[in-house]
Coordinates of C-alpha atoms in Angstrom, one line a residue:
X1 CA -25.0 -49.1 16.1
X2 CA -27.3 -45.9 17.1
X3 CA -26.0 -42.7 18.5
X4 CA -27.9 -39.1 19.2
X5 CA -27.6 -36.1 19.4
X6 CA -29.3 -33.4 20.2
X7 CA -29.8 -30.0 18.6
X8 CA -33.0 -27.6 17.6
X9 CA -34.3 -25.7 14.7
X10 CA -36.5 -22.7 14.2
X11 CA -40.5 -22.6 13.6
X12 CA -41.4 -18.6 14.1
X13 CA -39.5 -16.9 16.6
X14 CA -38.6 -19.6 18.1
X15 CA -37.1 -22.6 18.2
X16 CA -38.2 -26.4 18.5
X17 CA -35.9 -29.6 19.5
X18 CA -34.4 -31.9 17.4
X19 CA -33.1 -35.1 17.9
X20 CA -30.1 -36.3 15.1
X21 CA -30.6 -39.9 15.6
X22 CA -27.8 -41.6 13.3
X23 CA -27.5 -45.6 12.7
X24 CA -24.7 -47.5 10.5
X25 CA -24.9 -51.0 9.5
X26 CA -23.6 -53.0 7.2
X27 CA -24.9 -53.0 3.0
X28 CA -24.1 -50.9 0.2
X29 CA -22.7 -47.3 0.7
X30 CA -25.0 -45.2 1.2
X31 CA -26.1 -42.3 3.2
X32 CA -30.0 -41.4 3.6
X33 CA -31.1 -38.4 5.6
X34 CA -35.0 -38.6 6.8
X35 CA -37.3 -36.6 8.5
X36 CA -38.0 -33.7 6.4
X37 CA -35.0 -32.3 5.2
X38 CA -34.8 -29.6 2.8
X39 CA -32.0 -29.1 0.1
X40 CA -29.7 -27.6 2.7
X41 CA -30.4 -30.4 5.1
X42 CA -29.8 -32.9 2.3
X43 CA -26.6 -31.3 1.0
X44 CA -25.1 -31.6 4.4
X45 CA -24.5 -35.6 3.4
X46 CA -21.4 -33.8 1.3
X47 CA -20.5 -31.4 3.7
X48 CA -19.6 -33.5 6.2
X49 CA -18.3 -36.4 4.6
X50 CA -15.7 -33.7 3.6
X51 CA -15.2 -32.3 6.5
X52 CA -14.8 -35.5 8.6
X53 CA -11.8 -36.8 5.9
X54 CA -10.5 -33.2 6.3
X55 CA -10.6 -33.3 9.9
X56 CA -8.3 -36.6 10.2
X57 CA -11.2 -38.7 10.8
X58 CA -12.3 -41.8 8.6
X59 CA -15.8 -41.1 7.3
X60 CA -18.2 -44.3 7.9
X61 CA -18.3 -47.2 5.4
X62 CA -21.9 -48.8 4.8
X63 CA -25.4 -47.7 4.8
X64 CA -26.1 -45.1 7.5
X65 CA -29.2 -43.7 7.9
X66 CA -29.8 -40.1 9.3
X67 CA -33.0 -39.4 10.9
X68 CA -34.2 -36.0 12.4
X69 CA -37.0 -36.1 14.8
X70 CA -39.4 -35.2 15.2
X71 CA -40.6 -36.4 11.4
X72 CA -43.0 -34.5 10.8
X73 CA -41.9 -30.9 10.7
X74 CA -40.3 -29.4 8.4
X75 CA -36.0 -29.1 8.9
X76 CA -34.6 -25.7 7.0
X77 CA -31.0 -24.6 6.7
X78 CA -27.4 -25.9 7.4
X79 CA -27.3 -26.1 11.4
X80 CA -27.5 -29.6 11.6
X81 CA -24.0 -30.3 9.4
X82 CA -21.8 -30.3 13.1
X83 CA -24.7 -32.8 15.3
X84 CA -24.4 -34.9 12.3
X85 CA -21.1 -35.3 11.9
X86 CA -20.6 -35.4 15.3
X87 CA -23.1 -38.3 15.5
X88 CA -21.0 -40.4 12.8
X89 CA -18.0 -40.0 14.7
X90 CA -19.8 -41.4 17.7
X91 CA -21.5 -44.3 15.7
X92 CA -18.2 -45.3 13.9
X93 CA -16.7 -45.1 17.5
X94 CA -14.0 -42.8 16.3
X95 CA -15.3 -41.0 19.9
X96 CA -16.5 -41.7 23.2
X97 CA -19.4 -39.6 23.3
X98 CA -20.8 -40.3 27.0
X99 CA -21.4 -36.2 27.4
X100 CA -23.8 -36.1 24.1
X101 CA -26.9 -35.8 25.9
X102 CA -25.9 -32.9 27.9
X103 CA -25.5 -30.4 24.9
X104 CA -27.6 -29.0 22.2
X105 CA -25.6 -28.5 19.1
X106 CA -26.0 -26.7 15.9
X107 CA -23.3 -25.3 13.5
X108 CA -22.7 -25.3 9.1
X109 CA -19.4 -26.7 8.4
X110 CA -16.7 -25.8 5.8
X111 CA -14.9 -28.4 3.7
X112 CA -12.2 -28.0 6.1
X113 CA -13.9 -28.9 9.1
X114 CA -14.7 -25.3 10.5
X115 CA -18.0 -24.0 12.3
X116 CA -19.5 -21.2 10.1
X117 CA -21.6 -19.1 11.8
X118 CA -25.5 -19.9 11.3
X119 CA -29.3 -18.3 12.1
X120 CA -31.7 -18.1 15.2
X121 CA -28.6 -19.0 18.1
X122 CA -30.8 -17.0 21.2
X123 CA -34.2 -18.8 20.6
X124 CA -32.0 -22.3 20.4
X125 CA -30.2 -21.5 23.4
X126 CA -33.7 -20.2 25.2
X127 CA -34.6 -23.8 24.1
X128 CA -31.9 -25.6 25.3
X129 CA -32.2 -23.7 28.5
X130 CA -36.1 -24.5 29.3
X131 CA -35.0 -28.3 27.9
X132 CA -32.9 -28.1 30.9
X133 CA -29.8 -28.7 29.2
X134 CA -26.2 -28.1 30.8
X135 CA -25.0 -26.2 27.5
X136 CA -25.0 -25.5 24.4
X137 CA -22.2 -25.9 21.5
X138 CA -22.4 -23.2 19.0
X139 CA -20.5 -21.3 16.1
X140 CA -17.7 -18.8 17.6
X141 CA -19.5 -16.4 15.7
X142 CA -22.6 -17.1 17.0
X143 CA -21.3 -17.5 20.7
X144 CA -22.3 -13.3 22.3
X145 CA -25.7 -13.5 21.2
X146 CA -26.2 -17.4 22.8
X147 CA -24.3 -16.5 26.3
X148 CA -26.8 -13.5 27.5
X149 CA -29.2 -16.8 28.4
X150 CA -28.5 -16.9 32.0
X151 CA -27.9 -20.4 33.8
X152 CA -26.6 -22.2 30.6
X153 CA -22.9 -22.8 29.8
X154 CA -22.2 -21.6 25.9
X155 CA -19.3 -23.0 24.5
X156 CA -17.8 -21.7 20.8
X157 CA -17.2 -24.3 18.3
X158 CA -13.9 -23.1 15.5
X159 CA -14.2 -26.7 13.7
X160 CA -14.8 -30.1 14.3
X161 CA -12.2 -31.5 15.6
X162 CA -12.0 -29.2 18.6
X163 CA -15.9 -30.1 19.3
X164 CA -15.2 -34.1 18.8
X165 CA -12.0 -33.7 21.3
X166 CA -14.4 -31.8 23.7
X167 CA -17.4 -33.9 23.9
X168 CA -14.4 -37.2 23.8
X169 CA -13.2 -35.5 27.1
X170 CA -9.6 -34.9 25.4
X171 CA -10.3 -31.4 25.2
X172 CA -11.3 -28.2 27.3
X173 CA -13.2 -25.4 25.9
X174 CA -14.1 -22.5 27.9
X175 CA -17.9 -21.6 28.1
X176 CA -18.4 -17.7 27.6
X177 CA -21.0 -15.7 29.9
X178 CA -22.3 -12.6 29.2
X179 CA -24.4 -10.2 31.3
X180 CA -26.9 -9.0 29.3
X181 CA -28.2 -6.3 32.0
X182 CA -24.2 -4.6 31.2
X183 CA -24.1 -5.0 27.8
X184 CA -27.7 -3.1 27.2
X185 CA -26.6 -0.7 29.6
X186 CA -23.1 0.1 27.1
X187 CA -24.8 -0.4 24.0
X188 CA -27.8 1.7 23.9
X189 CA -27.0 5.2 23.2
X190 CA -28.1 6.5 19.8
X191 CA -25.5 7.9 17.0
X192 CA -28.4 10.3 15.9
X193 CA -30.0 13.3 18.2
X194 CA -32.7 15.7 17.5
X195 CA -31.2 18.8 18.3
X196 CA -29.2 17.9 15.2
X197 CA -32.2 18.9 12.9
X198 CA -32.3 22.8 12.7
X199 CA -35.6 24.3 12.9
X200 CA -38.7 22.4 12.3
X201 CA -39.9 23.2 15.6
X202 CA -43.3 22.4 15.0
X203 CA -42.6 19.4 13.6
X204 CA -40.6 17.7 16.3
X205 CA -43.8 18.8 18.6
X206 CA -45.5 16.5 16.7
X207 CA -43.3 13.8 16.9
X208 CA -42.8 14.0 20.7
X209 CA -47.1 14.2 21.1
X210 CA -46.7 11.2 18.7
X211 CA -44.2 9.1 21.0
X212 CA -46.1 9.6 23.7
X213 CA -48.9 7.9 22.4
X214 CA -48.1 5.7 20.4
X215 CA -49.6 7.2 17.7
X216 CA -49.0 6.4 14.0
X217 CA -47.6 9.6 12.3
X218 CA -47.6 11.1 8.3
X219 CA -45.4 13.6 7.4
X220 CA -46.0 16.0 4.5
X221 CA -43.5 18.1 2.8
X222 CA -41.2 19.2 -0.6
X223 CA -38.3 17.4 -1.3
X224 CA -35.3 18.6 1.3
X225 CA -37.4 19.5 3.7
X226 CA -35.9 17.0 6.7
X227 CA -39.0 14.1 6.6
X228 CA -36.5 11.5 6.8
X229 CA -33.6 13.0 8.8
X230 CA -36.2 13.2 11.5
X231 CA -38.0 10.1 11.2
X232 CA -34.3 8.7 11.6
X233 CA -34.2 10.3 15.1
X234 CA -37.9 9.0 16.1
X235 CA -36.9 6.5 18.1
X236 CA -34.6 8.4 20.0
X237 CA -37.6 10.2 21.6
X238 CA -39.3 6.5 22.4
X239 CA -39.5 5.5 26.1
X240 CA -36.0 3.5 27.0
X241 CA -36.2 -0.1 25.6
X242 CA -36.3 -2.7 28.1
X243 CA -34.3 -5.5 28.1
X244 CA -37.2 -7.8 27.7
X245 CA -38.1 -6.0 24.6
X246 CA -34.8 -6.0 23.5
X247 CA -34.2 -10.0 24.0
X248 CA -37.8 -10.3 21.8
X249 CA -36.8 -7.8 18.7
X250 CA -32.9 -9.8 19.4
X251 CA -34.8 -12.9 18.7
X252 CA -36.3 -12.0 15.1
X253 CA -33.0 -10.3 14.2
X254 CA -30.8 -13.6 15.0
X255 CA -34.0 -15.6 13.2
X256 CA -33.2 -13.5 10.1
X257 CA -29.2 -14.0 10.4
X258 CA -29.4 -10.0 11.0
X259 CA -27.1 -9.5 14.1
X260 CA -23.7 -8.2 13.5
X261 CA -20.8 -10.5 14.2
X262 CA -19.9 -11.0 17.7
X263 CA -23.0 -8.9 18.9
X264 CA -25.2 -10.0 21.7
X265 CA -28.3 -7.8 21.9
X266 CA -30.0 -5.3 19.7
X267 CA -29.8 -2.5 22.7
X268 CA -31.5 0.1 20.7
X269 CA -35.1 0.6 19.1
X270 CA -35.1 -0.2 16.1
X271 CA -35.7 1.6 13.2
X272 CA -36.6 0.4 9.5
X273 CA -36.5 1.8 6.1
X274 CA -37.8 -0.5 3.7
X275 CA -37.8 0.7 -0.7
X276 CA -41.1 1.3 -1.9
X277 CA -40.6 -1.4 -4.3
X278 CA -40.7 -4.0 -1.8
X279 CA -42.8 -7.0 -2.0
X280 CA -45.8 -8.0 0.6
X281 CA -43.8 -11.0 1.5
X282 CA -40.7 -8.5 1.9
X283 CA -43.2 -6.2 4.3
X284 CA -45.0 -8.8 5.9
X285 CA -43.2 -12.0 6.2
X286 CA -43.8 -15.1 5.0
X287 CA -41.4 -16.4 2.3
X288 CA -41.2 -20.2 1.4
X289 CA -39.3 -20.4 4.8
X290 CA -42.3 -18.2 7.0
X291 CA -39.4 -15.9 7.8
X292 CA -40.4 -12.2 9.6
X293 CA -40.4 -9.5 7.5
X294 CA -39.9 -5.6 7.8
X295 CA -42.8 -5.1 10.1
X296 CA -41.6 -7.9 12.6
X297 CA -38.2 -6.3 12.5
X298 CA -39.4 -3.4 13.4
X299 CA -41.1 -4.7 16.5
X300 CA -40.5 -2.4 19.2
X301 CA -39.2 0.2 16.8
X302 CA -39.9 2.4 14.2
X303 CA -41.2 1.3 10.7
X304 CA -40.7 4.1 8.1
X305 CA -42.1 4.5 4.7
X306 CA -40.9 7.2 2.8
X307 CA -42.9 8.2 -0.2
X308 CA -45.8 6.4 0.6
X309 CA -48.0 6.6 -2.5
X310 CA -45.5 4.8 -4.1
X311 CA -45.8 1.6 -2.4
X312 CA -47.8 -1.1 -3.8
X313 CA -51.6 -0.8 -3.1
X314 CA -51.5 -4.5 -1.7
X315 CA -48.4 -4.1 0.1
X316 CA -50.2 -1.1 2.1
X317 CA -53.9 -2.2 2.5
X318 CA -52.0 -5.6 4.1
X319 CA -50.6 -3.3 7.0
X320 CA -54.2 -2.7 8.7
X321 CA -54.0 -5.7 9.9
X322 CA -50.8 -5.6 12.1
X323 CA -51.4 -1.8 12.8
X324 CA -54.5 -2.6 15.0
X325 CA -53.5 -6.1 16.5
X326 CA -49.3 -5.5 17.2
X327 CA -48.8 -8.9 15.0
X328 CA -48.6 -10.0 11.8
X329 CA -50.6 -13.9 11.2
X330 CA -49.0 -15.8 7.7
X331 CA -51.0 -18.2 6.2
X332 CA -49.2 -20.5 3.4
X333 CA -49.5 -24.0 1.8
X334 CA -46.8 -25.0 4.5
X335 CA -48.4 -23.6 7.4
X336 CA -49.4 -20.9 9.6
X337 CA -47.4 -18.1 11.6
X338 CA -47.5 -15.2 14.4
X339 CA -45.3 -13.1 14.3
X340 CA -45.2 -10.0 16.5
X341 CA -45.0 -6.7 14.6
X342 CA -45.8 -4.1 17.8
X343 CA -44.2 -0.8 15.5
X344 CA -44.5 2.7 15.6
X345 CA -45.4 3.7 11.9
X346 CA -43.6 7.0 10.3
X347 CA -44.9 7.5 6.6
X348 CA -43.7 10.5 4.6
X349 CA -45.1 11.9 1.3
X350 CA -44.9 14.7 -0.8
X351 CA -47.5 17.2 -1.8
X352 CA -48.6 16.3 -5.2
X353 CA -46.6 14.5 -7.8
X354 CA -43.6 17.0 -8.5
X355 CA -43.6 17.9 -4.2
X356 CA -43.9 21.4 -4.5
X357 CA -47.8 22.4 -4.1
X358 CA -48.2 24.7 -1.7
X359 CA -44.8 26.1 -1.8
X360 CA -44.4 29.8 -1.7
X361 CA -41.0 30.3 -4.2
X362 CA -41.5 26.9 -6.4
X363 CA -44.2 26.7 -8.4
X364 CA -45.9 23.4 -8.8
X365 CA -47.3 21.6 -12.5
X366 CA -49.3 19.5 -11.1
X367 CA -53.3 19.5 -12.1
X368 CA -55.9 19.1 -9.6
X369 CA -56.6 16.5 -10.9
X370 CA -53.2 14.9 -11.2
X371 CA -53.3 15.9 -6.9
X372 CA -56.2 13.9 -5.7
X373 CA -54.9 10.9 -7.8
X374 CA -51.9 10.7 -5.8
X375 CA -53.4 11.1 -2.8
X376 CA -55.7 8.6 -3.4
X377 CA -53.1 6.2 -3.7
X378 CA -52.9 6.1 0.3
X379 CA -56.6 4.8 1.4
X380 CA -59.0 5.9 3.8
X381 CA -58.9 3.0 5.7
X382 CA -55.0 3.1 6.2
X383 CA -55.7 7.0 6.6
X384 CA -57.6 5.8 9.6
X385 CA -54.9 3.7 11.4
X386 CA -52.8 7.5 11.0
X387 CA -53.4 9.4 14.0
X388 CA -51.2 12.1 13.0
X389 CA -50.8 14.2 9.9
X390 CA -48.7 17.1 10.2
X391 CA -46.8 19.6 7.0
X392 CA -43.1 19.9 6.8
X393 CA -41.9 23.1 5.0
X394 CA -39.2 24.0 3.3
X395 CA -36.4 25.0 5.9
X396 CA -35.3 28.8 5.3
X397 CA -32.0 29.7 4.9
X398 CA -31.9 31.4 8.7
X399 CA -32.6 28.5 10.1
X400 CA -30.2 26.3 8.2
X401 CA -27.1 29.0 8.4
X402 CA -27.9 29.4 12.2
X403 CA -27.0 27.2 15.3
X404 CA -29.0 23.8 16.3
X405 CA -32.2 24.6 18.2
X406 CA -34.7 23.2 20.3
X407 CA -34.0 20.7 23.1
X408 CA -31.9 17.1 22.9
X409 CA -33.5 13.6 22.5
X410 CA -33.2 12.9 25.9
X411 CA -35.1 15.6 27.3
X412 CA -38.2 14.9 24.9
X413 CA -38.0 11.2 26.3
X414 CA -38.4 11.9 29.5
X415 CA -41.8 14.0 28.9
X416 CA -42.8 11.1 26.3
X417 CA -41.3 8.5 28.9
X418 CA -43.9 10.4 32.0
X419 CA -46.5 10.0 29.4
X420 CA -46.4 6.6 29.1
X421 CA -46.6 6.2 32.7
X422 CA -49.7 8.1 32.8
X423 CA -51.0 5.9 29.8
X424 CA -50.0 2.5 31.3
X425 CA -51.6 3.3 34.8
X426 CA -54.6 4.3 33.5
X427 CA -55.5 1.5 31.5
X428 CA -52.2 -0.6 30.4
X429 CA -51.2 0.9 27.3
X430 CA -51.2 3.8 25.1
X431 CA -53.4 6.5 23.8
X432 CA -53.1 5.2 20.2
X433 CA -55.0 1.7 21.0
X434 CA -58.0 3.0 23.1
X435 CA -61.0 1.2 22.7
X436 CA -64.4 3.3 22.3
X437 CA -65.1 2.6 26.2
X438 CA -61.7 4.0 27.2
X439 CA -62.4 6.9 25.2
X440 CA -65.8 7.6 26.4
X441 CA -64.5 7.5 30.2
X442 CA -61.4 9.1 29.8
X443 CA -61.9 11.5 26.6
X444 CA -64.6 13.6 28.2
X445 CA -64.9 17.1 27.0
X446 CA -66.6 20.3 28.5
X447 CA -68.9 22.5 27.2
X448 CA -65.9 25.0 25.3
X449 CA -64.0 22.3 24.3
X450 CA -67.4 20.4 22.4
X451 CA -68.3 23.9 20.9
X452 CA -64.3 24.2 19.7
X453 CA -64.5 20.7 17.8
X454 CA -67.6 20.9 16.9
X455 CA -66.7 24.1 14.9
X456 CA -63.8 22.4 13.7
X457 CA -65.5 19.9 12.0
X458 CA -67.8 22.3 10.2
X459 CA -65.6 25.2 9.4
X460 CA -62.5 23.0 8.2
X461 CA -64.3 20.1 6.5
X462 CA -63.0 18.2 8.6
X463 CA -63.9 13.9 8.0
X464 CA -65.9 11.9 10.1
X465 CA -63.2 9.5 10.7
X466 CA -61.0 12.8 12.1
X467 CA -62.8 13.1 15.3
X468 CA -62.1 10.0 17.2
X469 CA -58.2 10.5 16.1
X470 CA -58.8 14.5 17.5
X471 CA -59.9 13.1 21.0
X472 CA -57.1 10.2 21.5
X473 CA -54.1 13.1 20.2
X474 CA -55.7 15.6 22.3
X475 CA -55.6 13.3 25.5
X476 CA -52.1 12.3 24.8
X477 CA -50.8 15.9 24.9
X478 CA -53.3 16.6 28.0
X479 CA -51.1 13.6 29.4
X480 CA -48.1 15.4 28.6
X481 CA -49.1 18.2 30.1
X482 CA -49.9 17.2 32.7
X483 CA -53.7 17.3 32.7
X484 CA -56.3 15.1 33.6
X485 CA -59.1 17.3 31.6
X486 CA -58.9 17.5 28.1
X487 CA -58.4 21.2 27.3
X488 CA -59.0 23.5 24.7
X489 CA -55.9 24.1 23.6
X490 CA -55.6 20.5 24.1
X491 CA -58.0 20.0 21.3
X492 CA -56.6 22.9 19.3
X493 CA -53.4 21.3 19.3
X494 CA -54.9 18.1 18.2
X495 CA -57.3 19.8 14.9
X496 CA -53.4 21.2 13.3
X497 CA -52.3 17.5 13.2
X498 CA -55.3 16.5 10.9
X499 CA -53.8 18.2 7.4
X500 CA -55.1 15.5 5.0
X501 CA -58.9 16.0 6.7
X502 CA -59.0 19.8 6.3
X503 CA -59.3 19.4 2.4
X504 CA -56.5 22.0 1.6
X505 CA -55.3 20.3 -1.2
X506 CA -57.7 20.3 -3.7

């Protein structure tokens, strides 16, 4: 006898169906799972046997052969223990499964029969929704982040016998709906502000001309000096996320079992802080499984990487890449992926070695010598991809003993928010990606305003690879200004936010 069922798994971000085709006959004992299981897959032979006998069901005598279609793609992770169990109660006829082929189901189940929660629920229930499927029958844990797909009844699974009774008709579970418009609308206020950071005025300048155009930003400074509490409060000052790029960054979260128990959306940016020490596979993606890494999570958000010489070379040359294109291709022996890694970058370094060149009250040890070797440990060409360089200072007592200053997060995200605006009607997207053609329409500069760069450039030493990245911050904060001329104080503005290029530190 043959029964099916059906229920998906993951390739990427999102998710592919598959069909739990299970057939018992009669011969010798025997279980055998095909169609390209992995351990976890194969494991599940024990798993459920278990959990059927501890259900009060009989587990199925003979051989039974498990086959998950289609065959030739790979099948990762524990998700298919419930569809097959449910699959050798229906072939054993221990239930009437006539409603079988209007569900998608996925679920890992305990040795007692319960539905543990398991990875990637949105892009299976997206999938089940395009399929045209009436429902889906999913962990309790899992159920908030499955019902935000509209049109699709979502339906929590505790164990196995409740799901058996259900899809037997003996049983009525209640399907759970979410609006996902509400719950972004609750969720989505920050913990963090920016008033919060005392002084550093010039600093949070730079971040806001940074938001608004999407440009890639470096802070240098001494140790204590803020770098990270404000890079924590960068995406505060980001245009409002949208609820379609929330439902896309929600997706790689739930890929990467990430979401917190019981939550539907990611409603903020978000914002990542991966160790120095972390691997490319950790940065990038791509693990045995072609799982998203730190970039991908990001997407949307803010990536930060404090103390950025001390990254691995590799690990940071392999960031051009997904800092020009917004996405992040991994190639392996098993296959090839896209994921999309669309990130702000916030980098954050110190001085020299021992973080205090430059400072007026600590002295530094550090050669010359010892200086540009450290520097050179971030290249030119990722240099390049950094729009922004801008010095953090040591905060003075004053400033620290005194009362929060400057203005909230939300007032610098509505001038960054009007920016965008701008940006998007101009030519579809930010400041940050304009091509050489944009720039040479849009970047124009008067007579004053050539003579002031031009100087620039001779008097500060500035590089070659400075002056495009002077032009697209200087028509970013012409944008917030309201300008459609670049200025000279426009371009002013723009020379301060070159540090590394003005040769100052050796």
């Amino acid at each position: 006898m043959l029964a099916k069922v059906h229920s998906a798994s993951l390739l990427g971000i999102d998710a592919f169906p598959v069909e739990v085709e299970v057939n018992s006959g009669w011969g010798q004992p025997a279980v055998i799972i095909v169609g390209l299981p992995d351990a976890a897959v194969k494991e599940s032979r024990d798993r459920v046997k278990t959990a059927i006998e501890n259900s009060g069901f009989k587990y199925v005598m003979g051989r039974t052969t498990i086959n998950l279609a289609p065959a030739d793609v790979k099948k990762e992770g524990p998700s298919f223990d419930l569809p097959i169990a449910i699959g050798i109660l229906a072939v054993s006829e221990q239930i009437v499964a006539e409603k079988l082929d209007d569900f998608v189901i996925v679920g890992e189940l305990a040795l007692s029969g319960a539905v543990r929660n398991v990875a990637g629920v949105l892009p299976i229930a997206i999938r089940a929704q395009q399929q045209g499927k009436r429902g889906v029958i999913v962990p309790a844990d899992n159920v908030a982040e499955a019902a935000v797909v509209q049109g699709l009844e979502v339906y929590p699974a505790k164990n196995l016998r409740e799901v058996a009774e259900f899809i037997a008709g003996k049983r009525e579970l209640i399907s759970v709906r979410e609006n996902p418009t509400k719950i972004f609308q609750q969720h989505r206020q920050y913990d963090v502000d920016l008033v919060d950071v005392k002084g550093q005025e010039s600093v949070k300048r730079a971040l806001e001309v940074a938001a608004a155009g999407g440009h890639n930003i470096l802070m240098i400074g001494p140790p204590g000096s803020g770098k990270t509490l404000l890079a924590k409060r960068v995406p505060t000052i980001l245009p409002e996320f949208t609820l379609e790029e929330a439902l896309e960054t929600t997706k790689i979260h739930s890929i990467c079992g990430l979401l917190p128990k019981g939550q539907a959306l990611v409603a903020t940016r978000p914002f990542r802080s991966p160790h120095h020490t972390t691997s490319n596979a950790g940065l990038l993606g791509g693990t045995s499984n072609l799982t998203p890494g730190e970039i991908s999570l990001a997407n949307h958000g803010v990536l930060f990487l404090d103390e950025l010489p001390e990254f691995h070379r590799d690990v940071l040359e392999a960031l051009r890449e997904p800092l020009e294109e917004g996405r992040v291709v991994i190639s392996r022996a098993t296959g090839t992926m896209t994921f999309p890694a669309n990130f702000m970058l916030v980098a954050a370094m110190n001085p020299c070695p021992c973080g205090f060149y430059g400072d007026p009250k600590r002295e530094c040890r550090c050669s010359p010598n010892m200086i540009t070797k450290y520097r050179n440990r971030v290249s030119g060409p990722l240099l390049d991809r950094i729009d922004i360089h801008i010095e953090v200072p040591a905060v003075k007592y004053k400033e620290m003993a005194g009362e929060a200053t400057g203005e909230t997060s939300e007032k610098i995200r509505q001038r960054v928010a009007g920016a965008r605006t701008v940006q998007r009607e101009r030519f579809g997207h930010a400041n940050a990606r304009l091509a050489p053609k944009e720039m040479k329409q849009h970047c124009r500069l008067d007579t004053d305003c050539q003579e002031l760069l031009k100087m620039a450039m001779t008097e500060l030493n500035l590089s070659a690879r400075a002056y495009d990245r002077i032009l697209k911050v200087s028509r970013t904060i012409a944008d917030l200004a309201g300008s459609e001329q670049i200025q000279s104080d426009h371009i002013s503005e723009a020379i301060q936010y070159r540090s590394l290029d003005r040769q100052l530190w050796v």
